[in-house]
Short mmCIF file of C-alpha atoms and ligand atoms in Angstrom, two decimals:
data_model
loop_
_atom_site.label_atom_id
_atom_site.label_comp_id
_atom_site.label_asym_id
_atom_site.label_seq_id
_atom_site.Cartn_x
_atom_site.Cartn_y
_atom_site.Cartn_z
CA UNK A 24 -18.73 2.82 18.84
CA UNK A 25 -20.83 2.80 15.68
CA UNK A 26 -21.67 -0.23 13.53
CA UNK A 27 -22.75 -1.32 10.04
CA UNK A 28 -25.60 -2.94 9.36
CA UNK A 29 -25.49 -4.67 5.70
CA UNK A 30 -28.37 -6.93 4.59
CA UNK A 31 -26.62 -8.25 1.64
CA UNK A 32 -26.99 -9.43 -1.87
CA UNK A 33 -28.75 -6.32 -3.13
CA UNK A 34 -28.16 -5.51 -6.63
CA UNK A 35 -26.53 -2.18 -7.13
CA UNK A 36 -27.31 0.36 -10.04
CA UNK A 37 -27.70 4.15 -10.71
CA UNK A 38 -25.09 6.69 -10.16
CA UNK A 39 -22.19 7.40 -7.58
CA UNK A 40 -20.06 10.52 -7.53
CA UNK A 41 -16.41 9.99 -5.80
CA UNK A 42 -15.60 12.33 -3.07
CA UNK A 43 -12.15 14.45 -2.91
CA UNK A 44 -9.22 12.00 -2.01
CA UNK A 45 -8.53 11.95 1.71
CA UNK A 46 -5.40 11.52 1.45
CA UNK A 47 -4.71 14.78 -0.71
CA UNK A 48 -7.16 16.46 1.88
CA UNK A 49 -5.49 15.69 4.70
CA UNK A 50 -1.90 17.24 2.99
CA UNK A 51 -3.51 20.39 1.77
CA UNK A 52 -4.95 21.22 4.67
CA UNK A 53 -1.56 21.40 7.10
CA UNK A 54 -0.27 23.41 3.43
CA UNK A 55 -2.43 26.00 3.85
CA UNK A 56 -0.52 27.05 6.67
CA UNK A 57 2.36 28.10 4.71
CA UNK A 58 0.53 31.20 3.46
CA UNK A 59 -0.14 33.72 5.69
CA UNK A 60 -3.70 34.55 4.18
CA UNK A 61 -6.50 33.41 3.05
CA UNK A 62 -6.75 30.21 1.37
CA UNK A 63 -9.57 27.72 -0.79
CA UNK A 64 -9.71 24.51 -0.96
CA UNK A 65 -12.68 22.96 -3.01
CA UNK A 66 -13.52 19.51 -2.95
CA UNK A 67 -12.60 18.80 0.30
CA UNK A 68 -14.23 14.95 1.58
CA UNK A 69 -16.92 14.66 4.72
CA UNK A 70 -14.44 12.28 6.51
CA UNK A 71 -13.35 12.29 10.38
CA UNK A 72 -9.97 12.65 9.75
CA UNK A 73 -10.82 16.12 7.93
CA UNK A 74 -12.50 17.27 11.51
CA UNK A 75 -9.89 16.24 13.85
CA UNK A 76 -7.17 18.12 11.15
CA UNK A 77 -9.92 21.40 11.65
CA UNK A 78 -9.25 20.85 15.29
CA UNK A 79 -5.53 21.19 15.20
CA UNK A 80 -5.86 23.89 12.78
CA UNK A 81 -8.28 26.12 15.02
CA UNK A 82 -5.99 24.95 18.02
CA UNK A 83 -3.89 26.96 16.05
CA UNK A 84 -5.50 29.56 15.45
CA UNK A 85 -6.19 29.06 12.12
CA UNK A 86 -9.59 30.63 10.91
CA UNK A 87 -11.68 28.45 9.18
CA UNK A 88 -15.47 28.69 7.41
CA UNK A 89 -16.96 25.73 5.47
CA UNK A 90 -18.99 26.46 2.52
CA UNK A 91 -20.68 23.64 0.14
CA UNK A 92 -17.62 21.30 -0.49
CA UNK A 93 -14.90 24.14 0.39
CA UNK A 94 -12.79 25.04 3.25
CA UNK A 95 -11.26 28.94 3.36
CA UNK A 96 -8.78 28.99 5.61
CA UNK A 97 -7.23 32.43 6.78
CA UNK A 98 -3.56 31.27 8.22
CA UNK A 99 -3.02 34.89 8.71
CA UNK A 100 -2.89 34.77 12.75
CA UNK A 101 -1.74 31.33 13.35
CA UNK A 102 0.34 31.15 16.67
CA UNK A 103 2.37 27.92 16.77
CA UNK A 104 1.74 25.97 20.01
CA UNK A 105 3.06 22.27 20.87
CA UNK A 106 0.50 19.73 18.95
CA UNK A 107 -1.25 17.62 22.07
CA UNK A 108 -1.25 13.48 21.78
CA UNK A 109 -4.99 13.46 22.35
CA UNK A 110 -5.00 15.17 18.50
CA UNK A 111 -2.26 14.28 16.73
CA UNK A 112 -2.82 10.22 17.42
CA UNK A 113 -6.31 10.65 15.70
CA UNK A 114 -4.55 10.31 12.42
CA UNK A 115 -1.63 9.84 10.45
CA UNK A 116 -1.84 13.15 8.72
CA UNK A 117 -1.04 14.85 11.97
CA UNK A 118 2.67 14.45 11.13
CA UNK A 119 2.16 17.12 8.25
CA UNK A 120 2.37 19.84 10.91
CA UNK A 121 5.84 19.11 11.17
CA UNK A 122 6.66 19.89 7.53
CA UNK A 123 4.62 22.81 7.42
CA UNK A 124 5.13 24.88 11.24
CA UNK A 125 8.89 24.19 10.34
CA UNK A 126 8.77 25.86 7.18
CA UNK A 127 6.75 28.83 8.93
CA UNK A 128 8.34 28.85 12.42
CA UNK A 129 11.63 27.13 12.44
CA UNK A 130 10.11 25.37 15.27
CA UNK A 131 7.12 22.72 15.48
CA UNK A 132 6.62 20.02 18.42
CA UNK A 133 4.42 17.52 18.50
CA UNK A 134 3.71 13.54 19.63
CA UNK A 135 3.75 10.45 17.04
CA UNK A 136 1.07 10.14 14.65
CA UNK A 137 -1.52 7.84 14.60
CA UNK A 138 -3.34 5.84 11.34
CA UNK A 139 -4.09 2.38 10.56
CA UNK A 140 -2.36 -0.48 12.57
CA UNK A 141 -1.40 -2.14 9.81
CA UNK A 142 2.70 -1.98 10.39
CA UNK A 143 5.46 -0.13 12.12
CA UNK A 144 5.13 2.92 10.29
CA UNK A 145 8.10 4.38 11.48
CA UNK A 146 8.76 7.79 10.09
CA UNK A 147 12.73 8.06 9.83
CA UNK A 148 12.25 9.19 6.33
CA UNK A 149 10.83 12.66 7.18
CA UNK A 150 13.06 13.36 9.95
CA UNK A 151 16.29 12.76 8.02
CA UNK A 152 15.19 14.90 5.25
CA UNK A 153 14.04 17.49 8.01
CA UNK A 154 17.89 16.96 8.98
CA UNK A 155 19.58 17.35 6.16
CA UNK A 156 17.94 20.71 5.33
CA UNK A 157 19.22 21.77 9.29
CA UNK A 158 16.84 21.01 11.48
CA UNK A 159 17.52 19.44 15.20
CA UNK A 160 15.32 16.52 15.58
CA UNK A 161 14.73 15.63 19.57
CA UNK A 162 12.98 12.49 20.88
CA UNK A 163 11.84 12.11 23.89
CA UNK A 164 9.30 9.41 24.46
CA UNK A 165 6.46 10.00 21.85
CA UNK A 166 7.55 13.32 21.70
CA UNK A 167 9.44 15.08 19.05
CA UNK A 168 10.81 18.57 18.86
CA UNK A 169 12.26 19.88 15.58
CA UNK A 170 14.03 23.34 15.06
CA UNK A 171 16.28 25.11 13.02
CA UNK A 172 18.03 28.57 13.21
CA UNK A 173 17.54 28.15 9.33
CA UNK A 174 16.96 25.73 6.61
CA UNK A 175 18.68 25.41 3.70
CA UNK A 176 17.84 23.78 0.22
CA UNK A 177 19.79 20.29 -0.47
CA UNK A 178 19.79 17.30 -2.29
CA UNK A 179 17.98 14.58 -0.24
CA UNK A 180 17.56 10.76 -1.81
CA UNK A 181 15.38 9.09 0.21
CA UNK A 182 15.99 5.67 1.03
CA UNK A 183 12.14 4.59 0.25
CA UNK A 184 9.67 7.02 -1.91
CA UNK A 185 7.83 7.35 1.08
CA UNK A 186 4.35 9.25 -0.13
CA UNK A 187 4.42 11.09 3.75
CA UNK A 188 8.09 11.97 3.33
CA UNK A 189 8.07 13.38 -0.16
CA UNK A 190 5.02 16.23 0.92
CA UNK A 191 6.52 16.74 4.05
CA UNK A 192 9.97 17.25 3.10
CA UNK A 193 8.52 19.57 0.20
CA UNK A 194 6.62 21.41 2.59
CA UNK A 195 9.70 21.92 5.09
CA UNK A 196 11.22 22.61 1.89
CA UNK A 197 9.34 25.98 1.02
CA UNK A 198 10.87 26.97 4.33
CA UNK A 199 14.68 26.82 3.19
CA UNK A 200 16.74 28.72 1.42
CA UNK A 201 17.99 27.91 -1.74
CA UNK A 202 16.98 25.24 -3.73
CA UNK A 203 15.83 21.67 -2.53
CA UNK A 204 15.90 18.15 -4.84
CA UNK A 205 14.45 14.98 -3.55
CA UNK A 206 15.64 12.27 -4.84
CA UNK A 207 13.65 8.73 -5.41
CA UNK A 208 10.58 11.15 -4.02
CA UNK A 209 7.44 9.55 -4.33
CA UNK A 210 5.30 9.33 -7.29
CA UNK A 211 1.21 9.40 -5.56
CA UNK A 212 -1.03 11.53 -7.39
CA UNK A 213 -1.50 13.06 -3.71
CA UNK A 214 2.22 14.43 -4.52
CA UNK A 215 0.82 16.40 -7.53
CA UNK A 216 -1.96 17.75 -5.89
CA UNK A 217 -0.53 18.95 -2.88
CA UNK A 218 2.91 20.25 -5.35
CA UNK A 219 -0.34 22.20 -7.81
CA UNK A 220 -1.70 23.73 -4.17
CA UNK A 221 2.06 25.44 -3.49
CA UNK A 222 2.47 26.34 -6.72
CA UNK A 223 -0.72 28.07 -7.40
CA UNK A 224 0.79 29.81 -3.85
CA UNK A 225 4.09 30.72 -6.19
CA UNK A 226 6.65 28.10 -4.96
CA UNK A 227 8.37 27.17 -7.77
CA UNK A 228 8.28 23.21 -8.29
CA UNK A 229 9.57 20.98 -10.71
CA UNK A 230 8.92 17.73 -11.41
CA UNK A 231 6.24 16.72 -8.72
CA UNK A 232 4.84 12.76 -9.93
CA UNK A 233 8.14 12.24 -10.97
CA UNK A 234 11.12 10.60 -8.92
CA UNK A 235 13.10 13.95 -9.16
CA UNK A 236 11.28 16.64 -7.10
CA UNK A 237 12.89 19.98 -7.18
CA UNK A 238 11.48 23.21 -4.42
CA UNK A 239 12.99 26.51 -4.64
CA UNK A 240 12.14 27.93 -0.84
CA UNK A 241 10.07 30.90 -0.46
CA UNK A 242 8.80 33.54 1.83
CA UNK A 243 6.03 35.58 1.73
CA UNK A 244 3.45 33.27 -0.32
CA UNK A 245 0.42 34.65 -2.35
CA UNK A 246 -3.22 33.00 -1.18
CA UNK A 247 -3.25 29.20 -2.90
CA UNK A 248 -6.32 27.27 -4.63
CA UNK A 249 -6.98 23.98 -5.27
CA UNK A 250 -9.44 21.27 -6.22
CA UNK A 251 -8.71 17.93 -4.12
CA UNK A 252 -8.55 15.57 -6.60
CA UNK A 253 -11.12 12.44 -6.89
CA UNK A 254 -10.39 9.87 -4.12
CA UNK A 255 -8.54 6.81 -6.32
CA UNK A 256 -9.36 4.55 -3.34
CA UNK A 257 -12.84 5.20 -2.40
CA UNK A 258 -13.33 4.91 -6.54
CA UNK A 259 -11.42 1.61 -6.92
CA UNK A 260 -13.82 0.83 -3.83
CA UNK A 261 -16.55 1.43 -6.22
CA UNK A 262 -15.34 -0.42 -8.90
CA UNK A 263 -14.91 -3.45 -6.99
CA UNK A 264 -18.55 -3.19 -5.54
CA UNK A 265 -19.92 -3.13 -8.93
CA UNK A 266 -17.67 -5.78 -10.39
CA UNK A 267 -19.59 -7.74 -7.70
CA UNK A 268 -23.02 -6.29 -7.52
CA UNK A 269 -23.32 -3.82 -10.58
CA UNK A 270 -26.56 -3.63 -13.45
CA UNK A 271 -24.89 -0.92 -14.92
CA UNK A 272 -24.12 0.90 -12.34
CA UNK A 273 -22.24 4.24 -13.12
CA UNK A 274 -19.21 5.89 -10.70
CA UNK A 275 -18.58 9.39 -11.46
CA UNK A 276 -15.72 11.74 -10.99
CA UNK A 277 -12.59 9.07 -11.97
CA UNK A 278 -9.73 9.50 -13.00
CA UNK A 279 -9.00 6.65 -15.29
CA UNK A 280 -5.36 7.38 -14.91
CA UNK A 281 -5.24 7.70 -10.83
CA UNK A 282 -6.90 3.68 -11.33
CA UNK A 283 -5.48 2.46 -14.33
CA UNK A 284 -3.55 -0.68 -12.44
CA UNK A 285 -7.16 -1.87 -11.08
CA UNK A 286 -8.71 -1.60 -14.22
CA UNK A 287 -6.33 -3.04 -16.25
CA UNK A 288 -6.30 -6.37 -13.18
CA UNK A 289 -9.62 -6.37 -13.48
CA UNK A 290 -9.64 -6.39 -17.45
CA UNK A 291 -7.96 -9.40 -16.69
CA UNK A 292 -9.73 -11.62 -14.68
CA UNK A 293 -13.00 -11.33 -17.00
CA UNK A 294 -14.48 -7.84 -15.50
CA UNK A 295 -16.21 -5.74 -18.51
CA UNK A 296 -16.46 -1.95 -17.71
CA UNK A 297 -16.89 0.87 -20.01
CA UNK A 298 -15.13 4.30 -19.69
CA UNK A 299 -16.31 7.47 -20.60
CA UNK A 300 -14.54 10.63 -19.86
CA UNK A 301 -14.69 10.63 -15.89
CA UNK A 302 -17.11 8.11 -15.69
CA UNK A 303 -17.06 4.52 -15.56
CA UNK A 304 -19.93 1.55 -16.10
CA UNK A 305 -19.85 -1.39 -14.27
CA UNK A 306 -21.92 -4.60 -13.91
CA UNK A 307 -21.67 -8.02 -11.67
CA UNK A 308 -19.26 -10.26 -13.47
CA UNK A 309 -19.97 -14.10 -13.11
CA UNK A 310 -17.10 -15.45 -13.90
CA UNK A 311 -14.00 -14.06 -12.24
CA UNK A 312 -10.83 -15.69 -12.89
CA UNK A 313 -7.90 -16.06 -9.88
CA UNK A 314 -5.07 -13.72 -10.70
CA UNK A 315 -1.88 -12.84 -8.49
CA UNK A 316 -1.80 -9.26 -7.02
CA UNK A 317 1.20 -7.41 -6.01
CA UNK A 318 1.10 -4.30 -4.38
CA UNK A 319 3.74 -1.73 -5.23
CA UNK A 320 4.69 2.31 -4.94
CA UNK A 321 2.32 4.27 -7.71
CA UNK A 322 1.70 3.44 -10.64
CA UNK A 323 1.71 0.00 -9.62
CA UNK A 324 -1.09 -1.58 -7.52
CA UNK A 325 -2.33 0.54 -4.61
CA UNK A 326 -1.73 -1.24 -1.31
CA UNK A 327 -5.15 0.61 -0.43
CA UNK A 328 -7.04 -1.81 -2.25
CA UNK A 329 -5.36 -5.04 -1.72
CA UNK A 330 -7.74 -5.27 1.60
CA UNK A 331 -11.20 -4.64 -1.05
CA UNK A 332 -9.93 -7.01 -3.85
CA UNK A 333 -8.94 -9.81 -1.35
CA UNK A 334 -12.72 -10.04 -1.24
CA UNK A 335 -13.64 -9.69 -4.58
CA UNK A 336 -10.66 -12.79 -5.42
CA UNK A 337 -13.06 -14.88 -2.71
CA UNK A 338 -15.34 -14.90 -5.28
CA UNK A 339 -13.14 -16.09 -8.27
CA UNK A 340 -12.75 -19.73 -9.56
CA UNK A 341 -9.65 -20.98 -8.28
CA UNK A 342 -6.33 -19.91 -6.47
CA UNK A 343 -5.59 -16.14 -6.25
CA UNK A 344 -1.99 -14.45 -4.28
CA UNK A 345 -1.68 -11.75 -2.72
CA UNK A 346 1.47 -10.02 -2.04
CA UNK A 347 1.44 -6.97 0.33
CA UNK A 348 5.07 -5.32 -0.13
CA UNK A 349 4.24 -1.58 1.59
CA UNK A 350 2.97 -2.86 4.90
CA UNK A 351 3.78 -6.09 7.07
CA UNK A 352 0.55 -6.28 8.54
CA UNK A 353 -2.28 -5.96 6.36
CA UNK A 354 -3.98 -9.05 6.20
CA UNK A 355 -5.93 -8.85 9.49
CA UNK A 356 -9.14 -8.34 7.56
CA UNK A 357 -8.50 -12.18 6.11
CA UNK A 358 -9.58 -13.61 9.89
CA UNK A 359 -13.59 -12.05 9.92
CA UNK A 360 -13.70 -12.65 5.89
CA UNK A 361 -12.91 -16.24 6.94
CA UNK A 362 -15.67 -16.45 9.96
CA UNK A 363 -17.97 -15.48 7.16
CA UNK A 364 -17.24 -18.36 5.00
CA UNK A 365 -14.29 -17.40 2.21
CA UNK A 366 -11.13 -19.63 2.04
CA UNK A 367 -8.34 -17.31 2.63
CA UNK A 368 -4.26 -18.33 4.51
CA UNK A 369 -1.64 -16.40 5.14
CA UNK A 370 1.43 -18.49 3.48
CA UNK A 371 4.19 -16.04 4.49
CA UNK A 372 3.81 -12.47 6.42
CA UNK A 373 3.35 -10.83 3.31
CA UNK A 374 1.91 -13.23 1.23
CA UNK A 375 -2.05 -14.45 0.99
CA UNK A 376 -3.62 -17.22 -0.59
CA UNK A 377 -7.50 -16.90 -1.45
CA UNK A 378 -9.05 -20.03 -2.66
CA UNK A 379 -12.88 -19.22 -4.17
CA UNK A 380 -15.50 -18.91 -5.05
CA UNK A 381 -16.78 -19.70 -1.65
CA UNK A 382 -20.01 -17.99 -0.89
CA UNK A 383 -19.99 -15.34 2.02
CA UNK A 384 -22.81 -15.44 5.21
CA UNK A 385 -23.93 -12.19 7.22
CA UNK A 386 -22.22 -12.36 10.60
CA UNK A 387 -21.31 -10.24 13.46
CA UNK A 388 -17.65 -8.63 12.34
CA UNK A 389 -15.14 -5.79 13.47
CA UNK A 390 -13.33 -3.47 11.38
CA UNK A 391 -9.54 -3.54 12.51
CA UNK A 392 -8.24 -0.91 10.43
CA UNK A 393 -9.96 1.33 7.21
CA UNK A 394 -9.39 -0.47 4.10
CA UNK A 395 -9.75 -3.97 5.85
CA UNK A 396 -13.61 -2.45 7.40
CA UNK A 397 -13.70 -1.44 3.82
CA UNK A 398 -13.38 -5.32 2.72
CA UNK A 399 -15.82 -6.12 5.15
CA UNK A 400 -18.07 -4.02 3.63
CA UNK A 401 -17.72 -5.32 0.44
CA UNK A 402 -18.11 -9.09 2.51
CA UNK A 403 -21.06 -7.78 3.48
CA UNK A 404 -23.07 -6.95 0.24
CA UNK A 405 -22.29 -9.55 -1.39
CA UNK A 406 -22.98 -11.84 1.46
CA UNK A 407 -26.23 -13.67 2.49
CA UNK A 408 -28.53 -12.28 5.25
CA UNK A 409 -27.50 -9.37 8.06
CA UNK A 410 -23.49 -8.44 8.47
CA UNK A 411 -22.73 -6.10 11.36
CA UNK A 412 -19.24 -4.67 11.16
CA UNK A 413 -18.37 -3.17 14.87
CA UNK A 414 -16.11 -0.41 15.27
CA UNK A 415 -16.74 1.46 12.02
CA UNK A 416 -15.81 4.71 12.29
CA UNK A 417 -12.33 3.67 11.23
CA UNK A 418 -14.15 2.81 7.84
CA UNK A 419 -16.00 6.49 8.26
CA UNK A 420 -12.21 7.63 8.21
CA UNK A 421 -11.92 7.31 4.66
CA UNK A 422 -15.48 6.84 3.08
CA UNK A 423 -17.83 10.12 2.89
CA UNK A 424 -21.30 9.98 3.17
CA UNK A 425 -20.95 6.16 2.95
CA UNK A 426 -24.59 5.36 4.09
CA UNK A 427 -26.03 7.83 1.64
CA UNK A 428 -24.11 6.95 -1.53
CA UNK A 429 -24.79 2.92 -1.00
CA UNK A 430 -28.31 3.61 -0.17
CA UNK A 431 -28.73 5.91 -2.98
CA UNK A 432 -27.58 2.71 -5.50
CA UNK A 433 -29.73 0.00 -3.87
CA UNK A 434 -27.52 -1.70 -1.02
CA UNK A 435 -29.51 -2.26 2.17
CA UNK A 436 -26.87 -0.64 4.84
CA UNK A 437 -26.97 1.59 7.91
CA UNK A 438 -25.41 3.15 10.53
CA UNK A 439 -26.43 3.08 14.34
CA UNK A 440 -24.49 3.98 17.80
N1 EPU B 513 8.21 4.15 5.84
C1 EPU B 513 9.36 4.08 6.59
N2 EPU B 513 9.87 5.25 7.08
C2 EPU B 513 9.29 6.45 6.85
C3 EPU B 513 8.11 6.51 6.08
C4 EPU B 513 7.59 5.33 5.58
O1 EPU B 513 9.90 3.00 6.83
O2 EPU B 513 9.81 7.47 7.34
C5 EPU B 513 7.62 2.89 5.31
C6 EPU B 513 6.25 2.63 5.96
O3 EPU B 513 6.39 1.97 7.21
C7 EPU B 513 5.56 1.79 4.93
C8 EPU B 513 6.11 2.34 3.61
O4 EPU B 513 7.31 3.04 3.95
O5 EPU B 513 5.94 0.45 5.08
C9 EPU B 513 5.17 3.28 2.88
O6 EPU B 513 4.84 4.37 3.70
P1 EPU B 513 4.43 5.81 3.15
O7 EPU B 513 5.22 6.80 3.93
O8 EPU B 513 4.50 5.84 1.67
O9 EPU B 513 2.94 5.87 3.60
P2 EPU B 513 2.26 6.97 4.49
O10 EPU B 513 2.64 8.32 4.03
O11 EPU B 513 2.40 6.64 5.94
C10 EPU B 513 0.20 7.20 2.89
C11 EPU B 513 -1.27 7.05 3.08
C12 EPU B 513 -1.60 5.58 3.25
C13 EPU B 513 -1.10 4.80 2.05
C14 EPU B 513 0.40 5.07 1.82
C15 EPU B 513 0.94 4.42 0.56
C16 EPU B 513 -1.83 9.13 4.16
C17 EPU B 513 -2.30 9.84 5.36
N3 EPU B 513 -1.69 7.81 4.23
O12 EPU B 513 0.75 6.70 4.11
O13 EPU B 513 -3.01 5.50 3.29
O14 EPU B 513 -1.27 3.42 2.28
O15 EPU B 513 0.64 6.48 1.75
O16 EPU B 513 0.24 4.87 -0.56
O17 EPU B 513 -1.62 9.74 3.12
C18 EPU B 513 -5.10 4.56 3.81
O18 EPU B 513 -5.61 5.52 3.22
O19 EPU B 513 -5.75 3.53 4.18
C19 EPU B 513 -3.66 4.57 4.07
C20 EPU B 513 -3.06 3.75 4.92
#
């Protein structure tokens, strides 16, 4: 198990670029199945989740070659084999093989996903819509088997805009005949991006960011490119870190749009940034006011980066809530940010009271799940003398080249076995 070493209270300045967005990444990639050729995707982020998808994908026979940022991936001989646990529990992405081997083969099996602990996570969603365009669904243990003789193109509402359901069941959708619309779909930017991947492939899509999704089903698609777009968590990550520890320090490759609910919270609570184009200036703000933060679907605060602001409120003059509404159990983050000194209580399950500014102390840590290692990190930089945050490869799940790009701006921070 890696660790983090942080000697803290470094100020931070100079430039960061944002990596592609893991969470598009980790949809395109199970996409590029669909075509049976050769496909490009640029952009694509130095995560672990990205290698253990490769695996899968080679498992399948899937030809792949890196070069620079890109992956090309020739689909052209895939064979479609049962998904093992050992694989598919590395992530949650995993379940994105369903979508896309039923669209293909009719056919996919393969064990529960894995991901963050940070809830249930049950995925109902997907295998209702999975259902209602024909497909069998068996469970047995961890263990699910979907097939169809054929799918066919419906209207679908799903009973939560689900960002996992909405690309899967467009994916599975590209298999059917006919026309698909999903109803209440989700409305992620990682929806667009992956919807922009199939069309460029000549799926015809309509309305993909909105709540009205429409997929006419297609066979024989061309070769698809794409561009991940810029990770909106790892750059609200940013943000926060130099709304803490900033001179000026400059984050590259936003898009203001993809953060706007951040920026416009942190506009609030006395943080001064300045925007230009895809770029965005930040510098330590020494008066942050308490605010109340709810986290809701897009556009409205990312539950990503309730776990990263919770610090940032320990550092604000007075009484901040949080309310998590996506997940029941992301607060677990709130019991080493205590141990290092910030007043923070859980006053319902979903519900968080942080009472600051308190200031932090460097202690031994251990990242539970990737956003709340990712609040530990923050913890850490801003805190006096040496953190160590155990277990954090789940943090390397999400954050490329972590060491390099902190280093790079001034932070004191490495990894070791
Ligand atoms: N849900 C159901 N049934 C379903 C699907 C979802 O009840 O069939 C519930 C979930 O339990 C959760 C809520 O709906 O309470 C939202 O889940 P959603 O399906 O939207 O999330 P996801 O697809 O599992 C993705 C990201 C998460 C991110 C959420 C919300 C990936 C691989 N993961 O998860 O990212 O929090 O969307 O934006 O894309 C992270 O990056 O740290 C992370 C957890």
């Amino acid at each position: 198990m890696s660790k983090l070493i942080i000697e803290g209270q470094n100020t931070l300045s100079g430039e960061v670029k944002i990596s592609g967005a893991k969470n598009s990444a980790v949809a395109l990639l199970p996409a590029a199945i669909l075509a049976k050729k050769k496909s490009v995707i640029y952009n694509v982020p130095e995560i672990s989740d990205i290698d253990y998808l490769i695996e899968i994908m080679e498992l399948l026979n899937c030809k792949i070659e890196h070069k620079d940022d890109a992956l090309i991936i020739d689909s052209s001989s895939v064979v479609n084999k049962p998904i093992p646990e050992e694989l598919s529990i590395q992530m949650r992405a995993s379940y994105y093989f369903m979508g896309a081997l039923l669209a293909r083969y009719k056919k996919v099996e393969i064990s529960f996903p894995g991901g963050c602990s940070i809830g249930a996570r049950p995925i109902d969603i997907h295998l209702k819509g999975f259902e209602e365009l024909g497909a069998t669904v068996e469970i047995n243990k961890n263990r699910y088997k979907i097939t169809a003789d054929k799918l066919i193109g419906k209207k679908i509402y799903l009973d939560f805009p689900s960002v996992g359901a909405t690309i899967n069941i467009m994916l599975a959708a590209v298999g059917a005949k006919g026309t698909t619309i999903i109803e209440n779909a989700a409305m992620e930017p990682e929806i667009v991006n992956v919807a922009s991947f199939l069309i460029n492939m000549g799926v015809k899509i309509l309305g993909a960011g909105t709540k009205r999704i429409e997929i006419e089903g297609k066979e024989d698609l061309d070769r698809g490119v794409v561009d991940v777009f810029p990770d909106r968590i790892e750059s609200g990550t940013y943000i926060i870190i130099g709304a803490l520890l900033g001179d000026n320090l400059r984050i590259n490759g936003i898009i203001k749009e993809h953060v706007e609910a951040l920026l416009l919270k942190l506009k609030d609570i006395g943080v001064k940034y300045n925007i230009d184009g895809d770029s965005i200036t930040i510098s330590k703000c020494n008066n942050i006011k308490p605010t109340h933060i709810k986290t809701l679907i897009f556009p409205g605060f990312a539950t990503d980066l309730q776990q990263p602001i919770t610090t940032l409120l320990t550092q604000a003059k007075g009484k901040s809530i949080i309310e998590e509404t996506i997940y029941e159990n992301r607060f677990k983050n709130t019991i080493d940010l205590n141990k290092m000194g910030a007043n923070t209580r859980i006053i319902t399950n979903n519900k968080l009271e942080v009472i600051g500014p308190t200031p932090l102390k460097g202690t031994k840590v251990n990242a539970t799940d990737l956003r709340g290692g990712a609040s530990l990190l923050i913890a850490g930089l801003i805190a006096q003398g040496e953190t160590v945050i155990d277990n954090c490869d789940v943090i390397l799940r999400g954050y490329g080249f972590l060491e390099e790009k902190l280093t790079s701006i001034g932070a004191k921070i490495k990894i070791t076995e």
